[in-house]
PDB file of C-alpha atoms in Angstrom:
ATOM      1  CA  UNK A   1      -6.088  15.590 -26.402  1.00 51.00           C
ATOM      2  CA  UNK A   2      -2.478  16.953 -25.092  1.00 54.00           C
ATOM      3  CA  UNK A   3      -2.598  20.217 -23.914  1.00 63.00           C
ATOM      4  CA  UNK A   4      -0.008  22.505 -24.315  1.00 62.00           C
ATOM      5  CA  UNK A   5       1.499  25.212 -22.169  1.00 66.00           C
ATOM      6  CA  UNK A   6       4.393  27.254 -23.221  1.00 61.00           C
ATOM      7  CA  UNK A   7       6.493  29.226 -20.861  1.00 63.00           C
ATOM      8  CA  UNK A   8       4.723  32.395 -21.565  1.00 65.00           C
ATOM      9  CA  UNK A   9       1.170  31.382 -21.569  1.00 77.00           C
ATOM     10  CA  UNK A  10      -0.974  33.618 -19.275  1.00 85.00           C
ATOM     11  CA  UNK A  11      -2.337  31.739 -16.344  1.00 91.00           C
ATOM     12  CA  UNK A  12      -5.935  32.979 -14.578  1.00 93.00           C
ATOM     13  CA  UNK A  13      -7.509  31.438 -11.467  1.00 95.00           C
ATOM     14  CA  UNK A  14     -10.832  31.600 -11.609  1.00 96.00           C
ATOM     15  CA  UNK A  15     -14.340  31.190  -9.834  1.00 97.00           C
ATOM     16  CA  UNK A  16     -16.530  28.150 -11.528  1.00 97.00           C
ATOM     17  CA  UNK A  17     -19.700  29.928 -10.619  1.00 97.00           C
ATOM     18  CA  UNK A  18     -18.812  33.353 -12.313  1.00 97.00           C
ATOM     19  CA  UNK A  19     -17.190  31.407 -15.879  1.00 95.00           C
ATOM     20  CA  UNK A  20     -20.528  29.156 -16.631  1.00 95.00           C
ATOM     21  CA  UNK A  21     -19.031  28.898 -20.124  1.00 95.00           C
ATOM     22  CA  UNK A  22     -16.014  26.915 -18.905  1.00 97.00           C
ATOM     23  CA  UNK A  23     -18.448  24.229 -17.179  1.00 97.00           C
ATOM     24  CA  UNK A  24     -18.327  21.417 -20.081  1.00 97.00           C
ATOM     25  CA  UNK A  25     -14.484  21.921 -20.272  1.00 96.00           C
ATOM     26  CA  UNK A  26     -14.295  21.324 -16.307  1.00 97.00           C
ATOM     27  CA  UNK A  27     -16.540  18.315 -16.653  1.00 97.00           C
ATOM     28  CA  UNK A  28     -14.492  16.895 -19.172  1.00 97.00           C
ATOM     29  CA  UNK A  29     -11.151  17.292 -17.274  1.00 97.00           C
ATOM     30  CA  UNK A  30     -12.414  15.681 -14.012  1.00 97.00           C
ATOM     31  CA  UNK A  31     -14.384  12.863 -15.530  1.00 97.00           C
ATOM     32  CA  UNK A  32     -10.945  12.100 -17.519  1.00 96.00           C
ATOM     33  CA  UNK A  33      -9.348  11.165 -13.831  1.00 95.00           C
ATOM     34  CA  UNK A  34     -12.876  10.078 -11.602  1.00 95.00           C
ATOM     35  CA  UNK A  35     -14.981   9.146 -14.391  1.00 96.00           C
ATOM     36  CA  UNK A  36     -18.790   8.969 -13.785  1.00 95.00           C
ATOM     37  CA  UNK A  37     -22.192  10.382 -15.882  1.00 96.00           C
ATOM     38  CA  UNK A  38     -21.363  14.123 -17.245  1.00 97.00           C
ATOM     39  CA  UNK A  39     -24.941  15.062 -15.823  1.00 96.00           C
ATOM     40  CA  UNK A  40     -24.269  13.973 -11.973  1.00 96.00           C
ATOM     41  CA  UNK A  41     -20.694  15.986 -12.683  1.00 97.00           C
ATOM     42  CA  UNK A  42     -22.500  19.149 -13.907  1.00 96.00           C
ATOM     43  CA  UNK A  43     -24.739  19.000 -11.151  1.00 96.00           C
ATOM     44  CA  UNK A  44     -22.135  18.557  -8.597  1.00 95.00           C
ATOM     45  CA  UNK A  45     -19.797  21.386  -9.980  1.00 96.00           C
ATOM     46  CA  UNK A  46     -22.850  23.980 -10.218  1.00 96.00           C
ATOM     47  CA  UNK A  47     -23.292  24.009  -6.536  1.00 95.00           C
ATOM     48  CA  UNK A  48     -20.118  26.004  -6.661  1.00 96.00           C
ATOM     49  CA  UNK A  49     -21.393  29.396  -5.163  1.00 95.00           C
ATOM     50  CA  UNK A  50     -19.896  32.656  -3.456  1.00 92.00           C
ATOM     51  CA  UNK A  51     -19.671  31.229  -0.240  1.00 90.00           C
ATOM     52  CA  UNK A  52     -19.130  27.590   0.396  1.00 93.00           C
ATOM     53  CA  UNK A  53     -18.505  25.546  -1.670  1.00 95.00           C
ATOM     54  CA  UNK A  54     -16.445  26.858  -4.543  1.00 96.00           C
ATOM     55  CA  UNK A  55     -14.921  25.305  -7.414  1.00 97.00           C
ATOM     56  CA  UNK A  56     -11.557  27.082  -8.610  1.00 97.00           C
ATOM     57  CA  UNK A  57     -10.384  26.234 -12.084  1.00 97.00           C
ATOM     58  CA  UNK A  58      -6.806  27.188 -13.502  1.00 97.00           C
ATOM     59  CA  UNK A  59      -7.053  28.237 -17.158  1.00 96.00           C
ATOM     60  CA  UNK A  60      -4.581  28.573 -19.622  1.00 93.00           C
ATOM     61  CA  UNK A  61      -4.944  31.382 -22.355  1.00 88.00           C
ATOM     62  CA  UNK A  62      -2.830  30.341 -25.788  1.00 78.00           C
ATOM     63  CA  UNK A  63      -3.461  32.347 -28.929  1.00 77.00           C
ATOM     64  CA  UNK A  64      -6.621  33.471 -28.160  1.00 81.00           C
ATOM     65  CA  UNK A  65      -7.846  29.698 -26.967  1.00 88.00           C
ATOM     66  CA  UNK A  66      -8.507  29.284 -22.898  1.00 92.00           C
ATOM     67  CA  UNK A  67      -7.947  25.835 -21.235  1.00 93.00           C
ATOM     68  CA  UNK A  68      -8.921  24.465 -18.570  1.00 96.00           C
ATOM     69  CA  UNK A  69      -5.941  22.455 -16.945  1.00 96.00           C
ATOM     70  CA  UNK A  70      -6.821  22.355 -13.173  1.00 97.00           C
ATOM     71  CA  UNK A  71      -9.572  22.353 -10.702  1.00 98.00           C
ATOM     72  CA  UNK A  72      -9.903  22.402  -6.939  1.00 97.00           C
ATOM     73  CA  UNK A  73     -12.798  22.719  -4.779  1.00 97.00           C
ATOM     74  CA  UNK A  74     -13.167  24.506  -1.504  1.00 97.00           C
ATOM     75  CA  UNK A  75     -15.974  22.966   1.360  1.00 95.00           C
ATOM     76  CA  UNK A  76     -16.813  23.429   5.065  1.00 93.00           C
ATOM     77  CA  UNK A  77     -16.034  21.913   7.770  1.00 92.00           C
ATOM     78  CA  UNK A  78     -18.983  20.727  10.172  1.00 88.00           C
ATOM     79  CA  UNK A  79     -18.096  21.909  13.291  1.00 85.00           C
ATOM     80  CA  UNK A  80     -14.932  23.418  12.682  1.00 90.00           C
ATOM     81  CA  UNK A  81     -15.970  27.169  10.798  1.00 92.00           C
ATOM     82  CA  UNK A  82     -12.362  28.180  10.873  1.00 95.00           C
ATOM     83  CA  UNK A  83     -11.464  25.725   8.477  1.00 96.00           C
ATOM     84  CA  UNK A  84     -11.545  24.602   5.042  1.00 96.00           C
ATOM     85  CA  UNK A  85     -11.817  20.631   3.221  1.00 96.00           C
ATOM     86  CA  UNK A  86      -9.747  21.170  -0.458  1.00 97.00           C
ATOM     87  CA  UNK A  87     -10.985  18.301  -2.783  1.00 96.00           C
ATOM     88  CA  UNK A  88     -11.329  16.881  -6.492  1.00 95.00           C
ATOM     89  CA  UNK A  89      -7.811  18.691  -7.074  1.00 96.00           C
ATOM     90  CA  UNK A  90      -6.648  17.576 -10.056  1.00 96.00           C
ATOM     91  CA  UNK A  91      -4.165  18.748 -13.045  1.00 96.00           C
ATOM     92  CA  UNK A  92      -4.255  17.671 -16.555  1.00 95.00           C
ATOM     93  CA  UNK A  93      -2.590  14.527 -17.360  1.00 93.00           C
ATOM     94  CA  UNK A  94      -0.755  15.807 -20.150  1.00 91.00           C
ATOM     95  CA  UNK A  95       0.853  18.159 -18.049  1.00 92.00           C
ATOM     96  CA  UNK A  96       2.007  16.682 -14.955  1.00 92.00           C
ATOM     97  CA  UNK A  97       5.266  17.250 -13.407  1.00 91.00           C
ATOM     98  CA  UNK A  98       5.567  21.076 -14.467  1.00 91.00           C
ATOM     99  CA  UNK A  99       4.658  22.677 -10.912  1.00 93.00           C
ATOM    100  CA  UNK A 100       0.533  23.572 -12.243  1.00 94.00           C
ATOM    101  CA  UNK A 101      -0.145  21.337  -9.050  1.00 95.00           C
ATOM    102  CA  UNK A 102       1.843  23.215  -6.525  1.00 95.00           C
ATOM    103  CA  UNK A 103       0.565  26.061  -8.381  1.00 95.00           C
ATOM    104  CA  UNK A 104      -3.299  24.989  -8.043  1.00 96.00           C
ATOM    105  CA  UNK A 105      -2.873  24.031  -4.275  1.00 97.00           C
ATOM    106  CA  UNK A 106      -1.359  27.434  -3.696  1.00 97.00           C
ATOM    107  CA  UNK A 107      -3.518  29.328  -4.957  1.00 96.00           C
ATOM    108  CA  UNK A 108      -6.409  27.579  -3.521  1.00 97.00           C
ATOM    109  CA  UNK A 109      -4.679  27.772   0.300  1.00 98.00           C
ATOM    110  CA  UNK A 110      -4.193  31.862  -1.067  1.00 97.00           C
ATOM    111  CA  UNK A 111      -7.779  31.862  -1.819  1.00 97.00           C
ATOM    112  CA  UNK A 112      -9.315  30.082   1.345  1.00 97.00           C
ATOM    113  CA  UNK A 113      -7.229  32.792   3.440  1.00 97.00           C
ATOM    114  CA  UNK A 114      -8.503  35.549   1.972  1.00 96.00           C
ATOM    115  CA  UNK A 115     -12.005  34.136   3.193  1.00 95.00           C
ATOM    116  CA  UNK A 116     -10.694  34.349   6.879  1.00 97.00           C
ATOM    117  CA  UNK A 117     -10.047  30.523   7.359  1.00 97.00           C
ATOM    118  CA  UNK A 118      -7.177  29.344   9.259  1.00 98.00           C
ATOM    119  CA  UNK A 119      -6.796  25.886   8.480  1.00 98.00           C
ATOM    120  CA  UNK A 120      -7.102  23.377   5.216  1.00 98.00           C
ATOM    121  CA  UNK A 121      -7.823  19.603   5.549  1.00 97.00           C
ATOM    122  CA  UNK A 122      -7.785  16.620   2.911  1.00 97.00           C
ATOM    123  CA  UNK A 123      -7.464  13.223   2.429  1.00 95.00           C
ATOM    124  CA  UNK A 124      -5.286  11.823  -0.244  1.00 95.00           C
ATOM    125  CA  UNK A 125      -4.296   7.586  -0.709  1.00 91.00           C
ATOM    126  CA  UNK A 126      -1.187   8.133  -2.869  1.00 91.00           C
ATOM    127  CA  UNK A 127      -0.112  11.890  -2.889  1.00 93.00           C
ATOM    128  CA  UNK A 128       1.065  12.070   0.808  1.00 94.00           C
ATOM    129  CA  UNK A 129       4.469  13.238  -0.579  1.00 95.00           C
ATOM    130  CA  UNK A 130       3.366  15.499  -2.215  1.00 95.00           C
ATOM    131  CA  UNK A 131       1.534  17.353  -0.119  1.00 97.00           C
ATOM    132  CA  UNK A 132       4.471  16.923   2.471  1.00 96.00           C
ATOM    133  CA  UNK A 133       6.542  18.514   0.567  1.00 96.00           C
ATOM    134  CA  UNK A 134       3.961  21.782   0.206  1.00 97.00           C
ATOM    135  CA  UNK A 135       3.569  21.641   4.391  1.00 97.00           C
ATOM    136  CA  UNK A 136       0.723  19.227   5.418  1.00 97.00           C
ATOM    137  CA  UNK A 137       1.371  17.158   8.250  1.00 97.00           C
ATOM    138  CA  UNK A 138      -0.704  14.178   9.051  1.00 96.00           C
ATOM    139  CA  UNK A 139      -4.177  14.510  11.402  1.00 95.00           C
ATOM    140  CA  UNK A 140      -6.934  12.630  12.386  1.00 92.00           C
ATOM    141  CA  UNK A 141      -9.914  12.700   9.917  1.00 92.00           C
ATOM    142  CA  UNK A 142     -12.328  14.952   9.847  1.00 89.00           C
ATOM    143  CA  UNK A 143     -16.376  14.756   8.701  1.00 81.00           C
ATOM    144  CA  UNK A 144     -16.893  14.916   5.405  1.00 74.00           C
ATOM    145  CA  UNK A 145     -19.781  15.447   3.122  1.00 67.00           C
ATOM    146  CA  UNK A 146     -17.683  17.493   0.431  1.00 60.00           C
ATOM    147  CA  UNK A 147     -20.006  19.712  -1.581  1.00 57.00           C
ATOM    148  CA  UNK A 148     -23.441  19.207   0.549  1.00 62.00           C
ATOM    149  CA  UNK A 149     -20.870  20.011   3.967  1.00 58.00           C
ATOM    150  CA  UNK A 150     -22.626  23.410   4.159  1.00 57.00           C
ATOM    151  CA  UNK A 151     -26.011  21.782   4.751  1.00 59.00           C
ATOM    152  CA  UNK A 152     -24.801  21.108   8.445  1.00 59.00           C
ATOM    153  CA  UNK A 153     -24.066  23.769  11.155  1.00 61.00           C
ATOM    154  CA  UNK A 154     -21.761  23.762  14.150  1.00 61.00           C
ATOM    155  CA  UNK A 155     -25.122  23.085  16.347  1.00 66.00           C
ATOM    156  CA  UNK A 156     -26.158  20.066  14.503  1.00 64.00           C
ATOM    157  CA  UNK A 157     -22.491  18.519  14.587  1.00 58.00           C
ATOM    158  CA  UNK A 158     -22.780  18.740  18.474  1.00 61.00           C
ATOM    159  CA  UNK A 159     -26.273  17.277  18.600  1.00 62.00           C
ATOM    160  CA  UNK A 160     -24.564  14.564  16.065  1.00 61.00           C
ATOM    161  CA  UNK A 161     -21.880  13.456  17.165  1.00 55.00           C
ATOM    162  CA  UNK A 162     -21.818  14.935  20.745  1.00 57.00           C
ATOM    163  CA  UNK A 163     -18.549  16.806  20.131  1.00 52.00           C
ATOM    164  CA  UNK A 164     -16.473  19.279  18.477  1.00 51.00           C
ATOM    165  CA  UNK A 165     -13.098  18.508  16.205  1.00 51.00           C
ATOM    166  CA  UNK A 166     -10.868  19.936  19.240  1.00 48.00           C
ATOM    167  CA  UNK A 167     -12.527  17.126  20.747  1.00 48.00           C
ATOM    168  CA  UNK A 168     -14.179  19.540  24.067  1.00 44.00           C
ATOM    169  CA  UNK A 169     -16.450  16.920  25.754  1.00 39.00           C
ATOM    170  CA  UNK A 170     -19.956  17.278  25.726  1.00 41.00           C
ATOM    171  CA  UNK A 171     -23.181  16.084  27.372  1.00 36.00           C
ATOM    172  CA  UNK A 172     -25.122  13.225  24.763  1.00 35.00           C
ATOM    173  CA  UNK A 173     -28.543  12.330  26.387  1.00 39.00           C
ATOM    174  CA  UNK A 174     -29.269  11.362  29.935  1.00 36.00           C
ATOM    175  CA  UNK A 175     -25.774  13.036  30.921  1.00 38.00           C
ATOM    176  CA  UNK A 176     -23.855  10.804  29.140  1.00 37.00           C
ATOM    177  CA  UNK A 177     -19.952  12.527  28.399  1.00 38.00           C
ATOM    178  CA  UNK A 178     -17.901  11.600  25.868  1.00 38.00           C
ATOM    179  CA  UNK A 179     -14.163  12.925  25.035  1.00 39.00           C
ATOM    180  CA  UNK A 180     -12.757  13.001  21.806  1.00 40.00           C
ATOM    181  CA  UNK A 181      -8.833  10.654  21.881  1.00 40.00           C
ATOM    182  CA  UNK A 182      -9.196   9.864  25.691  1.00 40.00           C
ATOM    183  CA  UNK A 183      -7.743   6.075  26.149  1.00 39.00           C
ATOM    184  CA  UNK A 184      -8.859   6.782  30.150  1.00 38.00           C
ATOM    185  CA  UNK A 185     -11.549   8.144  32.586  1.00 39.00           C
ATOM    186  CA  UNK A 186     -10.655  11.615  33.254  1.00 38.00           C
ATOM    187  CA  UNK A 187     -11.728  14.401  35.489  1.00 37.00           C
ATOM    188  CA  UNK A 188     -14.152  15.343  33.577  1.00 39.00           C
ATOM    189  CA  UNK A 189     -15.962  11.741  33.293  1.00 39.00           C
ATOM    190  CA  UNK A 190     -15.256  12.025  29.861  1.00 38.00           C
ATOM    191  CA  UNK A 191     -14.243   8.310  28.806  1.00 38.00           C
ATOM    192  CA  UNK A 192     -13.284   6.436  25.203  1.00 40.00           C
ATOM    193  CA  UNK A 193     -11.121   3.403  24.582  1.00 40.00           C
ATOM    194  CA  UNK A 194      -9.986   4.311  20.584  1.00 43.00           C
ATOM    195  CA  UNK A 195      -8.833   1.543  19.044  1.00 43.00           C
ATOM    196  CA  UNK A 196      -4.749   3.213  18.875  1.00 44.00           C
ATOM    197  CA  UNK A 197      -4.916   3.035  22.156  1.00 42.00           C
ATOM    198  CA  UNK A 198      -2.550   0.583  24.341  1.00 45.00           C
ATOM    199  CA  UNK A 199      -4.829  -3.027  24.639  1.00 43.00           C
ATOM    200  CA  UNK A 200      -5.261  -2.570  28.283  1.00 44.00           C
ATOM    201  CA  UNK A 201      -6.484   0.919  28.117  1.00 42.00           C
ATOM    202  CA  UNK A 202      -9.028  -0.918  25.608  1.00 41.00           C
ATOM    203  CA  UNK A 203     -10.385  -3.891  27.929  1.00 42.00           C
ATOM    204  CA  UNK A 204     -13.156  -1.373  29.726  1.00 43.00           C
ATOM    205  CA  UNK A 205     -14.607   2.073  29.946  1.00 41.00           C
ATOM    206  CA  UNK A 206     -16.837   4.179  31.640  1.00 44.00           C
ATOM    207  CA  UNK A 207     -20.463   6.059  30.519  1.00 44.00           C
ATOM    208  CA  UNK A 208     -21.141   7.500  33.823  1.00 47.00           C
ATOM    209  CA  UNK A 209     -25.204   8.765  33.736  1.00 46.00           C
ATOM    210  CA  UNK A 210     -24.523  11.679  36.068  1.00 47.00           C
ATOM    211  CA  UNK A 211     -28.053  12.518  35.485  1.00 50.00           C
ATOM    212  CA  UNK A 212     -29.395   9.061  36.448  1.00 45.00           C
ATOM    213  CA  UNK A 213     -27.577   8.119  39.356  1.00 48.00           C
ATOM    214  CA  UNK A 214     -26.025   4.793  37.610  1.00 48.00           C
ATOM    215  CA  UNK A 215     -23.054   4.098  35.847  1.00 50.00           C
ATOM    216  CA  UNK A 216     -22.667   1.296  33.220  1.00 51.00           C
ATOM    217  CA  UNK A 217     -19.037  -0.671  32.776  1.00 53.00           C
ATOM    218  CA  UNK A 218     -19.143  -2.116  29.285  1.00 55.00           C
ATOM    219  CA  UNK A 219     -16.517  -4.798  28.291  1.00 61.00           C
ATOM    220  CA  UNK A 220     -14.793  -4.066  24.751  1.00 60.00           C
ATOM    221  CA  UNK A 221     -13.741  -6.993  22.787  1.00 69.00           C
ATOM    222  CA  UNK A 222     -10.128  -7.292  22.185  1.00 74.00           C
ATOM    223  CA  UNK A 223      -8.912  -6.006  18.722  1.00 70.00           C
ATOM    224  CA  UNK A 224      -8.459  -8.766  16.173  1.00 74.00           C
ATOM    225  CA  UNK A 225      -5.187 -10.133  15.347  1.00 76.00           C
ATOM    226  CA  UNK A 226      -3.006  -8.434  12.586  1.00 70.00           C
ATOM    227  CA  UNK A 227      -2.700 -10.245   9.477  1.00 68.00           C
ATOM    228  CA  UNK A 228       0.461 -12.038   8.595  1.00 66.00           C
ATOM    229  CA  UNK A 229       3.440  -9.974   7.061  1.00 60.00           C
ATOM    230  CA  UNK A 230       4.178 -10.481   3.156  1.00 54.00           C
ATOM    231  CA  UNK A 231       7.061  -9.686   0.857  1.00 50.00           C
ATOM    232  CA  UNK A 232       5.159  -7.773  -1.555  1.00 48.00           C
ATOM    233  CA  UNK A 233       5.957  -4.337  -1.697  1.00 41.00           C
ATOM    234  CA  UNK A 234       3.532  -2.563  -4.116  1.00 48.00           C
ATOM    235  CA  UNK A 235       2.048   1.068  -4.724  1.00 52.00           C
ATOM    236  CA  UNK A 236       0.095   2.542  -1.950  1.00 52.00           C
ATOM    237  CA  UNK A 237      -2.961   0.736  -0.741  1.00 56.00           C
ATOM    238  CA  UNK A 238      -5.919   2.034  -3.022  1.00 54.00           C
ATOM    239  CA  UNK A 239      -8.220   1.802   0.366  1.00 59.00           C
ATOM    240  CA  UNK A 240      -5.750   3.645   2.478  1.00 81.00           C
ATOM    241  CA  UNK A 241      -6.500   7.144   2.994  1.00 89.00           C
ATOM    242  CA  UNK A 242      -4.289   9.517   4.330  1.00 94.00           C
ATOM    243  CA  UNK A 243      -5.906  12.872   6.363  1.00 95.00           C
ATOM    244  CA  UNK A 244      -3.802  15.697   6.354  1.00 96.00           C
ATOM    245  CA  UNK A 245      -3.637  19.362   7.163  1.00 97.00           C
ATOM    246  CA  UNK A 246      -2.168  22.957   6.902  1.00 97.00           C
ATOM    247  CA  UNK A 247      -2.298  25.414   8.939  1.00 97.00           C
ATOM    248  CA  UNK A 248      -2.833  28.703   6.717  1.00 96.00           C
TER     249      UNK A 248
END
């Protein structure tokens, strides 16, 4: 069903967990553009809470009838509590082009700063212009477990993954450090080859066990050839995701 929005329609952002009655009208809108079981959707949208996370939904009132025409959700970040993850944003078809996106993200970004948080990540496979053009830049991914993110704290990221997303090195195990975008050994022992980096920087690193006396050279295979170039030009790659990021 086309919605429609006139000029002077009153528009309300609002809090999913405090308007239960606009739950089956949220459903409906995101299962229209992800689709999957209206039960795992209503689950998934009632863990929206005071805290983290929170589903905002931008309603449109006309002649005594409210819509629901957008929705964005607000998650942590494990291991980065300054920050937010802004997912499942999405505006209703009928109604692209008018600026209710621009107006959704906005008022999410508004909404996340008023919490305190400094920062806003997401990933996105075909909208990178468009959030370019509202002031994300490009960044290295982050961890992700979008609605259940809360479940993990700062300390169990570190146990985890033995690091935090500035990428400070820290000790995994029998003294083993690692260091977050290092191509080299450096001063602090802290050694990774990414796979980014230059090839040679890639042949060998270092885990030096400077609990254990030893230390263990390990030979990294070379990266595999890049696939021959083609004359297609199509959309953007479905698979490729884009990580970007605003600083609030």
């Amino acid at each position: 069903m086309e919605v429609r929005v006139e000029d002077d329609t009153e528009l309300n952002v609002l809090e999913l967990h405090n308007c239960p009655l606009f739950l089956e009208k949220t459903t409906k809108l995101l299962n229209l553009e992800w689709p999957r079981s209206d039960t795992a959707r209503k689950h998934n949208l009632e863990k929206s809470c005071a805290s983290l996370p929170i589903s905002l939904i931008l309603t449109a009132d006309n002649n005594g009838e409210t819509t629901v025409i957008g929705h964005s959700r607000i998650c942590s970040v494990p291991g980065d509590k300054n920050a937010v993850l802004i997912e499942s944003v999405v505006v209703d078809k009928s109604i692209r082009g008018k600026g209710y996106g621009k107006k959704m993200m906005h008022e999410t970004e508004l909404f996340a700063k008023r919490k305190g948080y400094l920062a806003a990540y997401l990933s996105t496979h075909d909208k990178q212009s468009f959030y370019e053009h509202i002031g994300y830049f490009y960044c290295s991914p982050v961890f992700n477990m979008g609605a259940n993110s809360g479940l993990l704290t700062e300390d169990m990221v570190k146990k985890l993954f033995g690091t935090t997303l500035d990428g400070e090195c820290k000790t995994i195990g029998c003294g083993q450090s690692l260091k977050a975008d290092k191509c080299c050994k450096t001063e602090n022992n802290c050694a990774m080859a990414p796979a980014d980096c230059d090839v040679s920087a890639r042949q060998t690193y270092e885990v030096k066990q400077t609990d254990c006396k030893t230390t263990v050279s390990v030979a990294v295979p070379p990266a595999p050839p890049l696939p021959p170039p083609t004359n297609r030009s199509c959309c953007p790659n479905p698979l490729k995701v884009s990580w970007m990021k605003k600083e609030l």
